[in-house]
């Protein structure tokens, strides 16, 4: 079972990394700012991921100006479900998920509906920069809705569960699955109440789970036993995450991936400033793993993604805490 409460001193002892350390020693040191646009702009991420041979959700279209907003309805008429995202949004803000639509009525995962004007207003807000980094003007990206794999039935509520993997110098060092809940409104965002399930790098199996930073054993809405979670295609997901280093040149990043029912593992987005809650989900600190990778130095012939994944699995595998 879990410890019910962990004190700050215990966190330090476990090698938990704080925001200042992350920003100064890892993001500031290993991420070239000139490369940020590759990951801060979801459209650019999609292009570089596809160029590298990764599968990404199908692009339905892009709305770049207020004059184009009303085109959304024609754009999606042949797509039963779709997602509208601000290209430069952060923290899951501004994402509108539509599972079905008919005669100008759009249905969200919760069953709530919105009309044409509400969809248009959402896009207008995205273009105005309401959801974007620094409040800059933005474009709205319209993507095909991901159909999540049946193996995740019950692990997520009204939303697609995604896998976040922290990649350092091309090595996957820590992973979690983010499972949406009623509290998180179908979004896989831990701050909004999604469940974070720590995943063993070696096996793809659940280690422990948290909601609002508190340990949980079952999904709060479906009652599903979270200890039974096993992510399929785990090695492929790790290799995709690992190869994001070659794609972007960023030394420290978060890679977000999903398992689509038909397409298999997909790259959803990349993040140059990944949050630190993954440590709480895993009940372990990032620092010992990051320092281990730093100690390897830079060999003349750098290992390929497959070799880096095998090494990480060997070094960072852990036992379940359930």
Tab-separated table of C-alpha atoms in Angstrom:
chain	number	residue	atom	x	y	z
A	1	UNK	CA	0.000	0.000	0.000
A	2	UNK	CA	0.963	3.669	-0.216
A	3	UNK	CA	2.266	5.951	2.458
A	4	UNK	CA	-0.628	8.278	3.271
A	5	UNK	CA	1.612	11.350	3.560
A	6	UNK	CA	5.128	12.217	2.517
A	7	UNK	CA	7.009	15.042	4.270
A	8	UNK	CA	9.229	17.578	2.422
A	9	UNK	CA	12.352	16.061	4.004
A	10	UNK	CA	11.378	12.618	2.703
A	11	UNK	CA	10.845	14.128	-0.752
A	12	UNK	CA	14.354	15.614	-0.709
A	13	UNK	CA	15.747	12.271	0.417
A	14	UNK	CA	14.004	10.602	-2.539
A	15	UNK	CA	15.701	12.974	-4.976
A	16	UNK	CA	12.539	14.896	-5.839
A	17	UNK	CA	13.382	17.764	-8.194
A	18	UNK	CA	11.883	21.219	-7.631
A	19	UNK	CA	11.037	23.849	-10.216
A	20	UNK	CA	14.140	26.007	-9.693
A	21	UNK	CA	16.458	23.022	-10.104
A	22	UNK	CA	14.555	21.894	-13.195
A	23	UNK	CA	14.660	25.359	-14.794
A	24	UNK	CA	18.310	26.098	-14.010
A	25	UNK	CA	20.094	22.746	-14.222
A	26	UNK	CA	18.074	20.976	-16.911
A	27	UNK	CA	15.805	23.180	-19.045
A	28	UNK	CA	18.238	26.130	-19.032
A	29	UNK	CA	21.285	23.964	-19.591
A	30	UNK	CA	20.071	21.347	-22.063
A	31	UNK	CA	17.351	23.116	-24.077
A	32	UNK	CA	18.406	25.573	-26.768
A	33	UNK	CA	15.756	28.317	-26.768
A	34	UNK	CA	15.898	28.585	-30.557
A	35	UNK	CA	14.388	25.074	-30.713
A	36	UNK	CA	11.367	25.912	-28.517
A	37	UNK	CA	9.090	26.816	-31.461
A	38	UNK	CA	9.354	23.186	-32.625
A	39	UNK	CA	7.490	22.038	-29.525
A	40	UNK	CA	5.586	25.163	-28.437
A	41	UNK	CA	3.699	25.158	-31.743
A	42	UNK	CA	1.628	21.964	-32.108
A	43	UNK	CA	1.507	22.384	-35.875
A	44	UNK	CA	5.317	22.433	-36.124
A	45	UNK	CA	5.550	19.442	-33.765
A	46	UNK	CA	3.169	17.500	-35.998
A	47	UNK	CA	5.268	18.270	-39.091
A	48	UNK	CA	8.624	17.251	-37.553
A	49	UNK	CA	7.116	14.109	-35.972
A	50	UNK	CA	5.666	12.978	-39.305
A	51	UNK	CA	8.945	13.754	-41.069
A	52	UNK	CA	10.693	11.479	-38.540
A	53	UNK	CA	8.285	8.636	-39.327
A	54	UNK	CA	6.080	8.957	-36.229
A	55	UNK	CA	2.302	8.565	-36.443
A	56	UNK	CA	0.280	11.635	-35.424
A	57	UNK	CA	-3.476	12.384	-35.303
A	58	UNK	CA	-4.755	13.305	-38.784
A	59	UNK	CA	-4.863	17.037	-39.466
A	60	UNK	CA	-8.328	18.113	-40.646
A	61	UNK	CA	-7.414	21.759	-41.104
A	62	UNK	CA	-6.089	25.008	-39.657
A	63	UNK	CA	-8.016	28.202	-38.945
A	64	UNK	CA	-5.618	31.127	-38.967
A	65	UNK	CA	-7.823	34.241	-39.006
A	66	UNK	CA	-11.164	35.502	-37.701
A	67	UNK	CA	-12.435	35.622	-41.303
A	68	UNK	CA	-12.032	31.823	-41.508
A	69	UNK	CA	-13.827	30.941	-38.255
A	70	UNK	CA	-17.175	30.102	-39.853
A	71	UNK	CA	-15.442	27.595	-42.170
A	72	UNK	CA	-15.162	25.152	-39.259
A	73	UNK	CA	-18.593	23.618	-39.904
A	74	UNK	CA	-17.825	22.767	-43.545
A	75	UNK	CA	-14.321	21.621	-42.559
A	76	UNK	CA	-15.563	18.934	-40.158
A	77	UNK	CA	-18.723	17.777	-41.950
A	78	UNK	CA	-17.139	14.453	-43.018
A	79	UNK	CA	-15.401	13.851	-39.676
A	80	UNK	CA	-17.677	12.380	-36.982
A	81	UNK	CA	-15.395	13.397	-34.106
A	82	UNK	CA	-12.698	16.049	-33.918
A	83	UNK	CA	-10.569	18.162	-31.593
A	84	UNK	CA	-9.883	21.912	-31.796
A	85	UNK	CA	-6.601	23.021	-30.184
A	86	UNK	CA	-4.762	26.336	-29.986
A	87	UNK	CA	-1.426	25.661	-31.738
A	88	UNK	CA	0.484	27.343	-28.908
A	89	UNK	CA	-1.751	26.397	-25.986
A	90	UNK	CA	-0.297	25.033	-22.772
A	91	UNK	CA	-1.487	22.860	-19.888
A	92	UNK	CA	-4.438	21.482	-21.837
A	93	UNK	CA	-6.130	24.900	-21.970
A	94	UNK	CA	-8.380	25.731	-24.902
A	95	UNK	CA	-8.872	22.174	-26.148
A	96	UNK	CA	-12.411	21.481	-27.345
A	97	UNK	CA	-13.249	17.808	-27.889
A	98	UNK	CA	-16.285	16.915	-30.003
A	99	UNK	CA	-17.330	13.260	-30.197
A	100	UNK	CA	-20.237	13.704	-32.628
A	101	UNK	CA	-22.253	16.389	-34.381
A	102	UNK	CA	-25.468	16.710	-36.337
A	103	UNK	CA	-27.465	19.645	-37.725
A	104	UNK	CA	-25.244	22.237	-36.065
A	105	UNK	CA	-25.346	20.616	-32.607
A	106	UNK	CA	-21.931	19.503	-31.316
A	107	UNK	CA	-21.650	16.887	-28.558
A	108	UNK	CA	-18.763	16.767	-26.054
A	109	UNK	CA	-17.484	13.597	-24.297
A	110	UNK	CA	-19.642	14.363	-21.233
A	111	UNK	CA	-22.803	14.441	-23.370
A	112	UNK	CA	-23.102	18.224	-23.014
A	113	UNK	CA	-23.762	20.015	-26.289
A	114	UNK	CA	-22.787	23.309	-27.874
A	115	UNK	CA	-24.154	25.138	-30.898
A	116	UNK	CA	-22.395	26.595	-33.933
A	117	UNK	CA	-21.938	30.008	-32.315
A	118	UNK	CA	-20.282	28.507	-29.218
A	119	UNK	CA	-17.829	26.533	-31.364
A	120	UNK	CA	-17.041	29.692	-33.353
A	121	UNK	CA	-16.543	31.708	-30.147
A	122	UNK	CA	-14.130	29.084	-28.836
A	123	UNK	CA	-12.059	29.338	-32.028
A	124	UNK	CA	-12.142	33.163	-31.923
A	125	UNK	CA	-10.830	33.065	-28.353
A	126	UNK	CA	-8.042	30.701	-29.432
A	127	UNK	CA	-7.050	33.019	-32.300
A	128	UNK	CA	-6.994	35.987	-29.915
A	129	UNK	CA	-4.436	34.169	-27.757
A	130	UNK	CA	-6.684	33.507	-24.767
A	131	UNK	CA	-5.168	30.031	-24.245
A	132	UNK	CA	-1.674	30.603	-25.618
A	133	UNK	CA	1.782	30.961	-24.108
A	134	UNK	CA	2.277	34.670	-23.426
A	135	UNK	CA	-1.195	35.540	-24.756
A	136	UNK	CA	0.105	35.876	-28.326
A	137	UNK	CA	-2.213	35.636	-31.340
A	138	UNK	CA	-2.564	32.021	-32.367
A	139	UNK	CA	-4.056	29.631	-34.915
A	140	UNK	CA	-6.573	26.856	-34.249
A	141	UNK	CA	-5.563	23.324	-35.223
A	142	UNK	CA	-8.394	20.904	-36.031
A	143	UNK	CA	-7.494	17.212	-35.685
A	144	UNK	CA	-9.212	13.872	-36.013
A	145	UNK	CA	-10.510	12.507	-32.707
A	146	UNK	CA	-8.366	9.702	-31.291
A	147	UNK	CA	-10.219	6.450	-30.610
A	148	UNK	CA	-8.483	5.051	-27.594
A	149	UNK	CA	-7.527	1.406	-27.421
A	150	UNK	CA	-10.040	-0.962	-25.757
A	151	UNK	CA	-7.314	-2.121	-23.365
A	152	UNK	CA	-7.833	1.174	-21.480
A	153	UNK	CA	-11.568	0.684	-20.853
A	154	UNK	CA	-12.355	1.828	-17.320
A	155	UNK	CA	-8.982	3.482	-16.781
A	156	UNK	CA	-10.218	6.807	-18.113
A	157	UNK	CA	-13.523	8.663	-17.895
A	158	UNK	CA	-14.885	10.565	-20.910
A	159	UNK	CA	-11.469	11.164	-22.410
A	160	UNK	CA	-8.371	9.668	-23.974
A	161	UNK	CA	-5.669	8.561	-21.500
A	162	UNK	CA	-2.202	9.668	-22.560
A	163	UNK	CA	1.318	8.601	-21.674
A	164	UNK	CA	3.829	11.258	-20.574
A	165	UNK	CA	7.483	10.211	-20.718
A	166	UNK	CA	10.321	12.435	-19.519
A	167	UNK	CA	13.232	12.136	-21.952
A	168	UNK	CA	16.703	13.317	-20.966
A	169	UNK	CA	19.522	13.343	-23.535
A	170	UNK	CA	17.452	10.852	-25.516
A	171	UNK	CA	16.902	8.427	-22.603
A	172	UNK	CA	13.384	7.783	-21.248
A	173	UNK	CA	13.813	8.316	-17.497
A	174	UNK	CA	10.292	8.378	-16.017
A	175	UNK	CA	6.759	7.696	-17.248
A	176	UNK	CA	3.138	8.035	-16.224
A	177	UNK	CA	-0.280	7.588	-17.719
A	178	UNK	CA	-2.757	10.440	-17.237
A	179	UNK	CA	-6.327	9.195	-16.958
A	180	UNK	CA	-9.181	11.658	-17.224
A	181	UNK	CA	-11.934	11.846	-14.613
A	182	UNK	CA	-15.265	13.610	-14.085
A	183	UNK	CA	-13.349	16.190	-12.017
A	184	UNK	CA	-10.940	16.877	-14.902
A	185	UNK	CA	-13.826	17.240	-17.395
A	186	UNK	CA	-12.504	14.460	-19.613
A	187	UNK	CA	-9.050	16.060	-19.905
A	188	UNK	CA	-5.828	14.243	-19.016
A	189	UNK	CA	-4.573	17.129	-16.874
A	190	UNK	CA	-3.414	16.333	-13.318
A	191	UNK	CA	-3.969	19.891	-12.042
A	192	UNK	CA	-7.612	19.623	-13.089
A	193	UNK	CA	-8.097	16.306	-11.284
A	194	UNK	CA	-6.976	13.598	-13.703
A	195	UNK	CA	-5.419	10.491	-12.147
A	196	UNK	CA	-1.670	10.092	-12.654
A	197	UNK	CA	-0.497	6.471	-12.780
A	198	UNK	CA	3.250	5.940	-12.440
A	199	UNK	CA	4.467	3.453	-15.062
A	200	UNK	CA	7.507	1.188	-14.721
A	201	UNK	CA	10.000	2.054	-17.483
A	202	UNK	CA	11.059	-1.601	-17.722
A	203	UNK	CA	7.646	-3.240	-18.115
A	204	UNK	CA	4.923	-0.672	-18.862
A	205	UNK	CA	3.063	-1.790	-15.714
A	206	UNK	CA	1.454	0.497	-13.118
A	207	UNK	CA	3.567	1.300	-10.047
A	208	UNK	CA	1.196	3.529	-8.061
A	209	UNK	CA	-1.454	6.196	-8.701
A	210	UNK	CA	-2.422	9.639	-7.405
A	211	UNK	CA	-5.248	12.141	-7.773
A	212	UNK	CA	-4.772	15.698	-6.474
A	213	UNK	CA	-1.378	14.459	-5.156
A	214	UNK	CA	-3.076	11.867	-2.906
A	215	UNK	CA	-2.594	8.112	-3.421
A	216	UNK	CA	-5.525	6.229	-4.964
A	217	UNK	CA	-5.920	2.551	-5.846
A	218	UNK	CA	-9.055	2.672	-8.028
A	219	UNK	CA	-10.359	5.086	-10.656
A	220	UNK	CA	-12.710	7.491	-8.815
A	221	UNK	CA	-15.478	7.284	-11.454
A	222	UNK	CA	-15.248	3.803	-12.952
A	223	UNK	CA	-13.957	1.882	-9.921
A	224	UNK	CA	-11.300	0.218	-12.098
A	225	UNK	CA	-8.372	-1.278	-10.157
A	226	UNK	CA	-5.452	0.891	-11.306
A	227	UNK	CA	-2.843	-1.689	-10.266
A	228	UNK	CA	-3.939	-3.856	-13.225
A	229	UNK	CA	-2.894	-1.255	-15.813
A	230	UNK	CA	-0.408	-2.561	-18.371
A	231	UNK	CA	0.441	-0.332	-21.339
A	232	UNK	CA	0.689	-2.379	-24.559
A	233	UNK	CA	3.276	-1.603	-27.268
A	234	UNK	CA	5.406	-0.274	-24.415
A	235	UNK	CA	8.778	-0.658	-26.120
A	236	UNK	CA	7.487	1.105	-29.246
A	237	UNK	CA	6.164	3.993	-27.117
A	238	UNK	CA	9.532	4.319	-25.377
A	239	UNK	CA	11.376	4.309	-28.703
A	240	UNK	CA	9.050	6.994	-30.076
A	241	UNK	CA	9.685	9.106	-26.970
A	242	UNK	CA	13.431	8.517	-27.125
A	243	UNK	CA	13.607	9.509	-30.805
A	244	UNK	CA	12.051	12.899	-29.955
A	245	UNK	CA	15.604	13.943	-29.039
A	246	UNK	CA	16.719	13.477	-32.641
A	247	UNK	CA	13.531	15.217	-33.829
A	248	UNK	CA	13.979	18.371	-31.746
A	249	UNK	CA	17.506	18.551	-30.337
A	250	UNK	CA	15.999	19.291	-26.906
A	251	UNK	CA	17.927	17.626	-24.100
A	252	UNK	CA	15.151	17.706	-21.484
A	253	UNK	CA	11.516	17.308	-22.478
A	254	UNK	CA	8.180	15.651	-21.937
A	255	UNK	CA	6.729	13.531	-24.729
A	256	UNK	CA	2.981	12.930	-24.757
A	257	UNK	CA	1.681	9.894	-26.594
A	258	UNK	CA	-1.558	8.000	-27.024
A	259	UNK	CA	-2.578	4.546	-28.202
A	260	UNK	CA	-5.133	4.770	-30.988
A	261	UNK	CA	-7.400	1.774	-31.576
A	262	UNK	CA	-6.582	1.683	-35.298
A	263	UNK	CA	-3.286	3.525	-35.694
A	264	UNK	CA	-1.443	2.267	-32.574
A	265	UNK	CA	1.123	4.483	-30.775
A	266	UNK	CA	0.892	8.166	-31.749
A	267	UNK	CA	2.819	11.306	-30.810
A	268	UNK	CA	0.373	13.865	-29.423
A	269	UNK	CA	2.734	16.663	-28.440
A	270	UNK	CA	6.171	17.494	-27.044
A	271	UNK	CA	6.929	19.818	-24.154
A	272	UNK	CA	10.133	21.759	-23.460
A	273	UNK	CA	9.077	22.561	-19.871
A	274	UNK	CA	7.419	19.395	-18.545
A	275	UNK	CA	5.811	19.597	-15.102
A	276	UNK	CA	7.094	17.784	-12.040
A	277	UNK	CA	3.965	15.937	-10.881
A	278	UNK	CA	5.231	12.802	-12.623
A	279	UNK	CA	7.464	12.318	-9.555
A	280	UNK	CA	4.429	12.198	-7.253
A	281	UNK	CA	2.725	9.677	-9.550
A	282	UNK	CA	5.844	7.482	-9.419
A	283	UNK	CA	6.644	7.987	-5.735
A	284	UNK	CA	10.223	8.682	-6.836
A	285	UNK	CA	12.472	11.614	-7.681
A	286	UNK	CA	13.862	12.462	-11.097
A	287	UNK	CA	17.241	13.691	-9.847
A	288	UNK	CA	18.998	10.331	-9.284
A	289	UNK	CA	17.988	9.186	-12.788
A	290	UNK	CA	19.001	12.463	-14.441
A	291	UNK	CA	22.361	12.435	-12.662
A	292	UNK	CA	22.896	8.834	-13.766
A	293	UNK	CA	22.402	9.799	-17.430
A	294	UNK	CA	24.666	12.845	-16.993
A	295	UNK	CA	27.390	10.553	-15.627
A	296	UNK	CA	27.424	8.632	-18.931
A	297	UNK	CA	28.962	11.643	-20.704
A	298	UNK	CA	28.936	11.952	-24.498
A	299	UNK	CA	30.463	8.880	-26.181
A	300	UNK	CA	31.861	9.352	-29.705
A	301	UNK	CA	29.122	7.149	-31.110
A	302	UNK	CA	25.922	8.026	-29.284
A	303	UNK	CA	23.522	5.091	-28.699
A	304	UNK	CA	20.485	4.803	-30.996
A	305	UNK	CA	16.926	5.127	-29.565
A	306	UNK	CA	16.505	1.327	-29.305
A	307	UNK	CA	19.760	1.028	-27.319
A	308	UNK	CA	18.850	3.957	-25.079
A	309	UNK	CA	15.472	2.378	-24.311
A	310	UNK	CA	17.090	-0.960	-23.417
A	311	UNK	CA	19.572	0.816	-21.128
A	312	UNK	CA	16.852	2.857	-19.380
A	313	UNK	CA	14.716	-0.253	-18.842
A	314	UNK	CA	17.687	-2.005	-17.241
A	315	UNK	CA	18.606	0.932	-14.993
A	316	UNK	CA	15.248	2.406	-13.986
A	317	UNK	CA	12.921	-0.583	-13.598
A	318	UNK	CA	11.077	-0.626	-10.233
A	319	UNK	CA	8.597	-2.755	-8.287
A	320	UNK	CA	4.919	-1.886	-7.922
A	321	UNK	CA	3.926	0.071	-4.793
A	322	UNK	CA	0.290	-1.079	-4.945
